[in-house]
Amino acid sequence: MLDPLTHIVQSLGLVGGVFLEGEFTAPWAITAHVTEEDCKPFMPIPKQVIAYHVVTEGELILAANNQEHLAKAGDVIIFPANNEHLLASDASVPAILGDDLLLPAGECGLVRIQHGGGGARTCILCGFLASQSAPSILIESLPEVLIVSLDDVATLNWIEVSIAMAARELSAGRVASKSVMSRLSELLIIEALRVYLEGRPKVNGWLAGMADQKIARALVRIHEDLERPPSVVELAGVAGMSRSAFVDRFSELLGSAPRRYILDQRMQTACLLLRETSLGLSDVSLRVGYEATEAFSRAFKRETGKTPIEYRLAQAS
């Protein structure tokens, strides 16, 4: 049975891969950002991107949103919103656009960057996870930058070797390796998020719920099947709690009562389907748990102020 975090991440249907290895020697500084070109070998143009770097040797300074962070070997740096950022040996060094330094793929099958002044060495792997859906509640709940340490050296070595093998297969034109690369990226992100949550940072909202094992099980039940919205009694049973204790705990962590949270997720999903697909109203209704289109339309207008048709037309204009 999958743990709640793995279940939620896998349910997002993210596709990804590792596309670059960088070797830098001090002094050096680059600006970085995952582009459409980086994603092309793996998928069509995505609507959401999670960028990440794995520091495999040395250390670096990360600067993003007017904040600086130190990352060292074994650290995974995650950018849930794919923010542009600076990577450097020293943040005062003039930065070069990373895309201007790209070299053809080497033996490992990854595009390369080799740059710097010949001093202390830092090596990184760069990758992403992405989808063609609008950003999920998981992505929106995360801070703009996460740095988590995978202290187990054996794990880090396994990641490097596995990525190199998959990249070689991909560069040789073996399409099946795209799924391998996606799976590796997914596992890496899951492990990093797990370390982040287990660190018990001061989180709130959805992340606070995922950090609570009992509430996390209920969240999985809600998100895995919106076509069959659960009752509060069912969710309490999934969480292994009494109804009243569950409602109190869920409301404290998520900032809304279970019924309200479920309704919000149904309406958000309906908005996504109306905006991003051509599904008919009856299909949209069923996907968010309404057998009758009329009942769905009434609920949608009550929550959004527009009928589903009005909403779809407004988004198309």
Coordinates of C-alpha atoms in Angstrom, one line a residue:
M1 CA 0.0 0.0 0.0
L2 CA 1.4 3.4 -1.0
D3 CA 2.0 5.9 1.8
P4 CA -0.1 9.1 1.5
L5 CA 2.7 11.4 0.2
T6 CA 3.7 8.9 -2.6
H7 CA 0.0 8.5 -3.5
I8 CA -0.6 12.2 -3.8
V9 CA 2.5 12.9 -5.8
Q10 CA 1.8 10.0 -8.2
S11 CA -1.8 11.1 -8.6
L12 CA -0.6 14.4 -10.1
G13 CA 0.5 12.6 -13.3
L14 CA 3.8 14.5 -13.5
V15 CA 6.3 13.8 -16.3
G16 CA 9.9 14.7 -16.0
G17 CA 13.5 14.0 -16.4
V18 CA 17.1 15.1 -15.8
F19 CA 18.4 17.1 -18.7
L20 CA 21.8 18.6 -17.6
E21 CA 24.9 18.0 -15.6
G22 CA 27.0 20.9 -14.6
E23 CA 30.6 21.1 -13.5
F24 CA 31.7 24.4 -12.1
T25 CA 35.0 25.7 -10.6
A26 CA 35.3 28.8 -8.5
P27 CA 34.8 31.6 -9.2
W28 CA 31.5 31.1 -11.1
A29 CA 27.9 32.3 -11.3
I30 CA 25.0 31.5 -13.6
T31 CA 21.3 32.3 -13.8
A32 CA 19.1 29.3 -14.3
H33 CA 15.5 28.5 -15.3
V34 CA 13.9 25.5 -16.8
T35 CA 12.7 26.4 -20.3
E36 CA 10.3 24.8 -22.9
E37 CA 13.4 23.5 -24.8
D38 CA 14.5 21.6 -21.7
C39 CA 11.2 19.8 -21.5
K40 CA 10.8 19.0 -25.2
P41 CA 12.6 15.6 -25.1
F42 CA 10.2 14.4 -22.5
M43 CA 6.8 16.0 -23.1
P44 CA 4.9 18.8 -25.0
I45 CA 4.9 22.3 -23.6
P46 CA 3.9 22.0 -19.9
K47 CA 1.6 24.3 -17.9
Q48 CA 3.3 23.7 -14.6
V49 CA 7.0 22.9 -13.9
I50 CA 8.8 22.0 -10.8
A51 CA 12.5 22.5 -11.3
Y52 CA 15.2 20.9 -9.2
H53 CA 19.0 20.6 -8.8
V54 CA 20.9 17.8 -7.0
V55 CA 24.3 18.9 -5.7
T56 CA 26.5 15.9 -6.1
E57 CA 29.9 17.5 -5.2
G58 CA 31.1 20.6 -3.5
E59 CA 28.8 23.5 -2.5
L60 CA 27.1 26.6 -4.0
I61 CA 25.2 29.7 -3.1
L62 CA 21.6 29.9 -4.3
A63 CA 20.0 33.3 -4.6
A64 CA 16.3 33.7 -5.3
N65 CA 13.7 36.2 -4.4
N66 CA 16.3 38.4 -2.6
Q67 CA 17.4 35.6 -0.3
E68 CA 20.6 33.6 -0.3
H69 CA 21.0 29.9 0.7
L70 CA 24.0 27.6 1.0
A71 CA 23.6 24.1 -0.6
K72 CA 26.2 21.3 -0.3
A73 CA 26.7 17.8 -1.7
G74 CA 23.7 15.7 -0.9
D75 CA 21.2 18.6 -1.0
V76 CA 18.3 18.7 -3.4
I77 CA 17.1 22.2 -4.3
I78 CA 13.5 22.4 -5.4
F79 CA 11.7 25.2 -7.2
P80 CA 8.0 24.4 -7.1
A81 CA 7.1 27.4 -9.2
N82 CA 10.2 27.2 -11.5
N83 CA 11.5 30.6 -10.4
E84 CA 14.5 32.0 -12.1
H85 CA 17.5 31.9 -9.8
L86 CA 21.2 32.4 -9.3
L87 CA 23.7 29.6 -8.6
A88 CA 27.2 30.7 -7.7
S89 CA 30.4 30.1 -5.8
D90 CA 30.0 33.7 -4.6
A91 CA 26.8 35.7 -5.2
S92 CA 29.0 38.8 -5.9
V93 CA 30.4 37.2 -9.1
P94 CA 28.9 38.6 -12.3
A95 CA 26.4 35.9 -13.6
I96 CA 26.2 34.4 -17.0
L97 CA 23.0 33.0 -18.4
G98 CA 23.2 29.2 -18.0
D99 CA 21.7 28.6 -21.5
D100 CA 24.6 30.4 -23.1
L101 CA 27.0 27.8 -21.7
L102 CA 25.4 24.6 -22.9
L103 CA 27.6 21.9 -24.4
P104 CA 26.5 18.8 -26.4
A105 CA 25.7 15.7 -24.4
G106 CA 28.7 13.7 -23.2
E107 CA 29.0 10.0 -22.6
C108 CA 26.3 10.1 -19.9
G109 CA 23.8 11.4 -22.4
L110 CA 23.1 14.7 -20.6
V111 CA 23.6 18.2 -21.9
R112 CA 26.6 19.7 -20.1
I113 CA 27.9 22.9 -18.6
Q114 CA 31.6 23.3 -17.7
H115 CA 32.4 26.7 -16.4
G116 CA 34.5 28.6 -14.0
G117 CA 37.9 29.9 -13.0
G118 CA 39.6 26.7 -12.0
G119 CA 39.2 26.8 -8.2
A120 CA 37.0 24.6 -5.9
R121 CA 34.7 22.3 -7.9
T122 CA 31.0 21.9 -7.6
C123 CA 28.9 19.4 -9.6
I124 CA 25.1 19.4 -10.0
L125 CA 22.4 17.5 -11.9
C126 CA 19.4 19.6 -13.1
G127 CA 15.9 18.2 -13.7
F128 CA 12.2 18.9 -13.6
L129 CA 8.8 17.4 -13.1
A130 CA 5.9 18.9 -15.1
S131 CA 2.4 18.4 -16.3
Q132 CA 0.0 20.0 -18.8
S133 CA -2.5 20.6 -16.0
A134 CA -2.9 23.7 -14.0
P135 CA -0.8 23.8 -10.7
S136 CA -2.1 21.4 -8.1
I137 CA -2.8 22.1 -4.4
L138 CA 0.5 20.3 -3.6
I139 CA 2.5 22.8 -5.8
E140 CA 0.7 25.8 -4.5
S141 CA 1.3 24.8 -0.9
L142 CA 5.1 24.6 -1.2
P143 CA 7.4 27.5 -0.5
E144 CA 9.2 29.1 -3.5
V145 CA 12.4 27.3 -2.7
L146 CA 13.1 24.1 -0.7
I147 CA 16.5 22.8 0.2
V148 CA 16.5 19.3 1.7
S149 CA 19.5 17.1 2.5
L150 CA 19.7 13.5 1.4
D151 CA 22.4 12.6 3.9
D152 CA 22.6 9.0 2.9
V153 CA 25.6 8.9 0.5
A154 CA 24.6 5.5 -0.8
T155 CA 21.2 7.0 -1.9
L156 CA 22.9 9.9 -3.6
N157 CA 25.3 7.6 -5.5
W158 CA 22.3 5.5 -6.6
I159 CA 20.6 8.5 -7.9
E160 CA 23.6 9.6 -9.9
V161 CA 24.2 6.1 -11.4
S162 CA 20.5 5.6 -12.2
I163 CA 20.2 9.0 -13.9
A164 CA 23.3 8.4 -15.9
M165 CA 22.2 5.0 -17.1
A166 CA 18.7 6.3 -18.1
A167 CA 20.2 9.3 -19.9
R168 CA 22.4 7.1 -22.0
E169 CA 19.4 5.1 -23.0
L170 CA 17.5 8.2 -23.8
S171 CA 20.3 9.7 -25.9
A172 CA 20.4 6.4 -27.8
G173 CA 16.8 6.9 -28.9
R174 CA 15.2 4.3 -26.6
V175 CA 11.9 6.1 -25.8
A176 CA 11.1 3.8 -22.9
S177 CA 13.8 5.5 -20.9
K178 CA 11.6 8.7 -20.8
S179 CA 9.4 6.8 -18.4
V180 CA 12.4 5.7 -16.4
M181 CA 13.7 9.3 -16.1
S182 CA 10.2 10.5 -15.0
R183 CA 10.1 7.8 -12.4
L184 CA 13.5 8.7 -11.1
S185 CA 12.6 12.4 -10.9
E186 CA 9.3 11.5 -9.2
L187 CA 11.1 9.3 -6.6
L188 CA 13.7 12.1 -6.0
I189 CA 11.0 14.7 -5.3
I190 CA 9.0 12.3 -3.1
E191 CA 12.0 11.6 -1.0
A192 CA 12.9 15.3 -0.7
L193 CA 9.4 16.2 0.3
R194 CA 9.3 13.4 2.8
V195 CA 12.6 14.7 4.4
Y196 CA 11.1 18.2 4.4
L197 CA 7.9 17.2 6.1
E198 CA 9.6 14.9 8.6
G199 CA 11.7 17.9 9.6
R200 CA 8.5 19.3 11.1
P201 CA 8.9 22.9 9.8
K202 CA 6.2 25.4 10.7
V203 CA 3.8 24.6 7.9
N204 CA 0.1 25.2 7.6
G205 CA -2.7 24.4 5.2
W206 CA -2.3 21.3 3.0
L207 CA 1.3 20.6 4.0
A208 CA 0.4 20.6 7.6
G209 CA -2.3 18.0 6.8
M210 CA 0.2 15.9 4.9
A211 CA 2.6 16.1 7.9
D212 CA -0.1 14.5 10.1
Q213 CA -0.3 10.8 9.3
K214 CA -4.0 10.4 10.1
I215 CA -5.1 13.5 8.3
A216 CA -2.9 12.6 5.4
R217 CA -4.8 9.4 4.9
A218 CA -8.0 11.3 4.7
L219 CA -6.5 13.8 2.2
V220 CA -5.5 10.9 -0.1
R221 CA -9.1 9.5 0.1
I222 CA -10.5 12.9 -0.9
H223 CA -8.1 13.5 -3.8
E224 CA -8.0 10.0 -5.3
D225 CA -11.7 9.9 -6.2
L226 CA -13.6 13.2 -6.5
E227 CA -16.2 11.3 -8.5
R228 CA -17.2 9.7 -5.2
P229 CA -16.9 12.4 -2.6
P230 CA -16.5 10.8 0.9
S231 CA -18.7 11.5 3.9
V232 CA -17.1 13.0 7.0
V233 CA -17.9 9.6 8.8
E234 CA -16.0 7.7 6.1
L235 CA -13.0 10.1 6.3
A236 CA -12.9 9.8 10.1
G237 CA -12.8 6.0 9.7
V238 CA -9.9 6.3 7.2
A239 CA -8.1 8.5 9.6
G240 CA -8.8 6.1 12.5
M241 CA -10.4 8.8 14.6
S242 CA -13.8 9.7 16.1
R243 CA -15.9 12.0 13.9
S244 CA -15.6 14.9 16.3
A245 CA -11.9 14.5 16.8
F246 CA -11.3 14.2 13.1
V247 CA -13.4 17.4 12.2
D248 CA -11.5 19.4 14.9
R249 CA -8.1 18.2 13.8
F250 CA -8.8 18.6 10.1
S251 CA -10.2 22.1 10.6
E252 CA -7.2 23.1 12.7
L253 CA -4.6 22.0 10.2
L254 CA -6.4 22.8 6.9
G255 CA -8.1 26.0 7.9
S256 CA -11.5 24.7 6.8
A257 CA -13.9 22.0 7.8
P258 CA -13.8 18.7 5.9
R259 CA -17.1 19.3 4.0
R260 CA -16.0 22.8 3.0
Y261 CA -12.6 21.5 1.9
I262 CA -14.2 18.7 -0.2
L263 CA -16.5 21.2 -1.9
D264 CA -13.7 23.6 -2.7
Q265 CA -11.7 20.7 -4.3
R266 CA -14.7 19.7 -6.4
M267 CA -15.2 23.2 -7.6
Q268 CA -11.6 23.8 -8.3
T269 CA -11.4 20.6 -10.3
A270 CA -14.6 21.6 -12.2
C271 CA -13.0 25.0 -13.1
L272 CA -9.9 23.2 -14.3
L273 CA -12.0 20.8 -16.5
L274 CA -14.1 23.6 -17.9
R275 CA -11.1 25.8 -18.6
E276 CA -8.6 23.2 -19.9
T277 CA -10.8 20.5 -21.6
S278 CA -13.7 20.3 -24.0
L279 CA -15.7 17.9 -21.9
G280 CA -19.4 18.3 -21.9
L281 CA -21.2 19.4 -18.7
S282 CA -22.5 16.0 -18.0
D283 CA -19.0 14.6 -18.0
V284 CA -17.6 17.4 -15.9
S285 CA -20.5 16.9 -13.4
L286 CA -19.7 13.2 -13.0
R287 CA -16.0 13.8 -12.6
V288 CA -16.6 16.0 -9.6
G289 CA -19.3 13.8 -8.0
Y290 CA -22.6 15.1 -9.3
E291 CA -24.9 12.6 -11.0
A292 CA -27.3 15.4 -12.2
T293 CA -26.0 18.2 -14.3
E294 CA -28.6 20.5 -12.9
A295 CA -27.4 20.0 -9.4
F296 CA -23.8 20.6 -10.5
S297 CA -24.8 23.8 -12.3
R298 CA -26.6 25.1 -9.2
A299 CA -23.7 24.3 -6.9
F300 CA -21.2 25.8 -9.3
K301 CA -23.1 29.1 -9.7
R302 CA -23.5 29.3 -5.9
E303 CA -19.8 29.0 -5.4
T304 CA -18.4 31.0 -8.3
G305 CA -21.2 33.4 -9.2
K306 CA -21.4 32.0 -12.8
T307 CA -23.0 29.1 -14.5
P308 CA -20.6 26.5 -15.9
I309 CA -21.3 27.7 -19.4
E310 CA -20.7 31.4 -18.4
Y311 CA -17.5 30.4 -16.7
R312 CA -16.2 28.5 -19.8
L313 CA -17.1 31.3 -22.2
A314 CA -15.4 33.9 -19.9
Q315 CA -12.2 31.8 -19.8
A316 CA -12.2 31.4 -23.6
S317 CA -12.6 35.2 -24.3

